[in-house]
CSV table of C-alpha atoms in Angstrom, one decimal:
chain,number,residue,atom,x,y,z
A,1257,MET,CA,-174.4,89.3,28.3
A,1258,SER,CA,-171.9,92.0,29.5
A,1259,SER,CA,-170.2,92.0,32.8
A,1260,SER,CA,-172.3,95.1,34.1
A,1261,GLU,CA,-175.3,93.0,33.4
A,1262,SER,CA,-174.0,89.9,35.3
A,1263,SER,CA,-172.8,92.0,38.4
A,1264,GLY,CA,-176.3,93.7,38.2
A,1265,ARG,CA,-177.9,90.2,38.4
A,1266,GLY,CA,-175.9,89.2,41.3
A,1267,LEU,CA,-176.8,92.2,43.0
A,1268,ALA,CA,-180.3,92.0,42.5
A,1269,TYR,CA,-180.2,88.3,43.4
A,1270,GLY,CA,-178.3,89.2,46.6
A,1271,VAL,CA,-181.0,91.7,47.7
A,1272,PHE,CA,-183.8,89.1,46.8
A,1273,LEU,CA,-182.0,86.7,49.4
A,1274,VAL,CA,-181.8,89.3,51.9
A,1275,ILE,CA,-185.4,90.2,51.7
A,1276,CYS,CA,-186.5,86.7,51.7
A,1277,GLY,CA,-184.3,85.8,54.8
A,1278,CYS,CA,-185.5,88.5,56.7
A,1279,PHE,CA,-189.1,87.6,55.9
A,1280,LEU,CA,-188.4,84.1,56.9
A,1281,ALA,CA,-186.9,85.2,60.0
A,1282,TRP,CA,-189.8,87.6,60.9
A,1283,GLN,CA,-192.3,84.9,60.3
A,1284,ALA,CA,-190.3,82.5,62.4
A,1285,TRP,CA,-190.3,85.1,65.1
A,1286,LEU,CA,-194.2,85.2,65.0
A,1287,ILE,CA,-194.3,81.5,65.8
A,1288,GLU,CA,-195.9,80.8,69.2
A,1289,PRO,CA,-194.3,77.8,71.2
A,1290,SER,CA,-196.7,75.1,72.3
A,1291,GLY,CA,-197.4,74.7,76.0
A,1292,MET,CA,-195.8,71.3,75.9
A,1293,THR,CA,-192.3,72.4,75.6
A,1294,ASN,CA,-189.8,72.7,78.6
A,1295,PRO,CA,-188.0,75.8,79.2
A,1296,ARG,CA,-184.7,74.4,77.7
A,1297,ASP,CA,-186.1,73.4,74.4
A,1298,ILE,CA,-185.2,75.7,71.7
A,1299,GLY,CA,-188.8,75.6,70.2
A,1300,PRO,CA,-190.2,75.6,66.8
A,1301,LYS,CA,-188.7,79.0,65.8
A,1302,ALA,CA,-185.0,78.0,66.0
A,1303,PHE,CA,-184.6,76.3,62.5
A,1304,PRO,CA,-186.6,78.9,60.5
A,1305,LEU,CA,-184.9,81.6,62.3
A,1306,ALA,CA,-181.4,80.0,61.5
A,1307,LEU,CA,-182.5,79.5,58.0
A,1308,GLY,CA,-183.5,83.2,57.6
A,1309,ALA,CA,-180.2,84.3,59.0
A,1310,ALA,CA,-178.4,81.9,56.5
A,1311,LEU,CA,-180.5,83.3,53.4
A,1312,ALA,CA,-179.9,86.8,54.5
A,1313,ALA,CA,-176.2,86.2,55.1
A,1314,ALA,CA,-175.8,84.6,51.6
A,1315,GLY,CA,-177.7,87.6,50.1
A,1316,VAL,CA,-175.2,90.0,51.8
A,1317,TRP,CA,-172.3,87.9,50.5
A,1318,PHE,CA,-173.8,88.0,46.8
A,1319,CYS,CA,-174.2,91.7,47.1
A,1320,LEU,CA,-170.4,92.1,48.3
A,1321,MET,CA,-169.3,89.9,45.6
A,1322,SER,CA,-171.2,92.0,43.0
A,1323,VAL,CA,-169.9,95.2,44.3
A,1324,ARG,CA,-166.4,94.0,44.4
A,1325,ALA,CA,-166.7,92.9,40.7
A,1326,ASP,CA,-167.9,96.3,39.7
A,1327,MET,CA,-164.8,97.8,41.7
A,1328,SER,CA,-162.4,95.4,40.0
A,1329,ARG,CA,-163.7,96.7,36.4
A,1330,SER,CA,-160.9,99.1,34.7
A,1331,PRO,CA,-161.8,102.3,33.4
A,1332,ASP,CA,-162.5,101.0,29.8
A,1333,GLY,CA,-165.2,98.7,31.2
A,1334,ALA,CA,-163.0,95.3,30.9
A,1335,VAL,CA,-163.2,93.1,34.1
A,1336,GLU,CA,-159.9,92.3,35.7
A,1337,PRO,CA,-160.1,88.6,36.8
A,1338,THR,CA,-160.0,88.4,40.4
A,1339,SER,CA,-160.0,84.6,40.5
A,1340,PRO,CA,-159.2,82.2,37.5
A,1341,VAL,CA,-162.3,80.2,36.5
A,1342,LYS,CA,-161.6,76.9,35.4
A,1343,PRO,CA,-163.4,75.5,32.2
A,1344,ASP,CA,-165.4,72.4,32.7
A,1345,VAL,CA,-163.3,69.6,31.1
A,1346,LEU,CA,-165.9,67.0,31.3
A,1347,SER,CA,-167.8,65.9,28.1
A,1348,PRO,CA,-171.3,66.9,27.7
A,1349,VAL,CA,-172.1,63.1,28.4
A,1350,ALA,CA,-170.4,63.2,31.6
A,1351,ARG,CA,-172.0,66.5,32.5
A,1352,ALA,CA,-175.4,64.9,31.7
A,1353,LEU,CA,-174.6,62.0,34.1
A,1354,ARG,CA,-173.9,64.0,37.2
A,1355,PRO,CA,-177.5,64.3,38.4
A,1356,ALA,CA,-177.9,60.6,37.9
A,1357,LEU,CA,-174.7,60.1,39.9
A,1358,VAL,CA,-175.8,62.3,42.7
A,1359,ILE,CA,-179.2,60.3,43.0
A,1360,VAL,CA,-177.1,57.1,43.2
A,1361,GLY,CA,-174.8,58.7,45.6
A,1362,LEU,CA,-177.7,59.7,47.9
A,1363,VAL,CA,-179.2,56.0,47.7
A,1364,VAL,CA,-175.8,54.5,48.6
A,1365,LEU,CA,-175.6,57.1,51.3
A,1366,THR,CA,-179.0,55.9,52.7
A,1367,LEU,CA,-178.1,52.5,52.6
A,1368,ALA,CA,-174.6,52.7,54.0
A,1369,MET,CA,-175.6,54.9,56.9
A,1370,PRO,CA,-177.0,52.2,59.2
A,1371,ILE,CA,-173.9,50.0,58.7
A,1372,VAL,CA,-170.9,52.6,58.8
A,1373,GLY,CA,-172.8,55.2,60.5
A,1374,PHE,CA,-173.8,58.7,59.7
A,1375,SER,CA,-170.3,60.4,60.0
A,1376,ILE,CA,-168.4,58.1,57.9
A,1377,ALA,CA,-171.0,57.5,55.2
A,1378,THR,CA,-171.4,61.4,54.8
A,1379,PHE,CA,-167.8,62.1,54.8
A,1380,VAL,CA,-167.4,59.7,51.9
A,1381,PHE,CA,-170.4,61.1,50.2
A,1382,ALA,CA,-169.5,64.8,50.6
A,1383,THR,CA,-166.1,64.1,49.5
A,1384,LEU,CA,-167.0,62.0,46.3
A,1385,MET,CA,-169.8,64.6,45.4
A,1386,LEU,CA,-167.3,67.5,45.8
A,1387,LEU,CA,-164.8,65.8,43.5
A,1388,LEU,CA,-167.4,64.9,41.1
A,1389,MET,CA,-168.3,68.6,40.8
A,1390,GLY,CA,-164.7,69.2,40.1
A,1391,ASP,CA,-164.2,72.6,41.7
A,1392,ARG,CA,-161.6,71.9,44.4
A,1393,SER,CA,-158.5,69.9,44.7
A,1394,PRO,CA,-158.7,66.5,46.4
A,1395,LEU,CA,-157.3,67.8,49.7
A,1396,SER,CA,-159.8,70.8,49.7
A,1397,CYS,CA,-162.6,68.4,49.1
A,1398,VAL,CA,-161.7,66.2,52.3
A,1399,ILE,CA,-161.2,69.4,54.5
A,1400,THR,CA,-164.7,70.6,53.3
A,1401,ALA,CA,-166.1,67.1,53.8
A,1402,VAL,CA,-164.8,67.0,57.4
A,1403,ALA,CA,-166.0,70.4,58.3
A,1404,LEU,CA,-169.4,69.5,56.9
A,1405,VAL,CA,-169.4,66.4,59.2
A,1406,ALA,CA,-168.3,68.2,62.2
A,1407,ILE,CA,-170.8,71.1,61.8
A,1408,VAL,CA,-173.7,68.7,61.4
A,1409,GLN,CA,-172.5,66.6,64.2
A,1410,LEU,CA,-172.3,69.7,66.4
A,1411,LEU,CA,-175.5,71.1,65.4
A,1412,PHE,CA,-177.8,68.2,65.3
A,1413,VAL,CA,-176.3,66.0,68.1
A,1414,ARG,CA,-175.1,68.8,70.6
A,1415,VAL,CA,-177.6,71.5,70.0
A,1416,PHE,CA,-180.8,69.8,68.7
A,1417,GLN,CA,-180.1,66.5,70.3
A,1418,VAL,CA,-180.9,64.4,67.4
A,1419,VAL,CA,-179.6,60.9,67.6
A,1420,LEU,CA,-177.8,60.0,64.3
A,1421,PRO,CA,-176.8,56.6,63.5
A,1422,THR,CA,-173.3,55.5,64.7
A,1423,GLY,CA,-171.3,52.7,63.1
A,1424,PRO,CA,-169.1,50.0,64.5
A,1425,LEU,CA,-166.3,52.8,65.1
A,1426,GLY,CA,-168.9,54.9,67.2
A,1427,LEU,CA,-168.9,57.6,64.5
């Protein structure tokens, strides 16, 4: 596949995500709140609206990356690398085991959550899964896992007021 085909696919995928995100947000906007909610309740449309906005934002990002790839192409059609792509150094057997390891990780996460709490269990799970996927340095994996736990805590505990399991450390 030529690089122009791949950037064209990225643009098409981005446009598709923008359309899906806008459609989802529009459909969420049409949801009527039930009469049993209080005025402070965010209502049933908040999550689909946020999901639609996230899909549309991801689509815009894909479109921008596709345009950026087209602009980095030299006049003779060769693509100048904008970031190095690491080859996958895992063996085919190890690559085949990744889905099974993710499933095992999810089971362990579910079993560990009541014992150590949501934050610690999710941090360990996210860090190990990011390391398993092999795209980042260990420090980057830890920082990403901390950010993930912080965002989920903020969103679910503070905004949606969902009680998440806490462990012995109160996390």
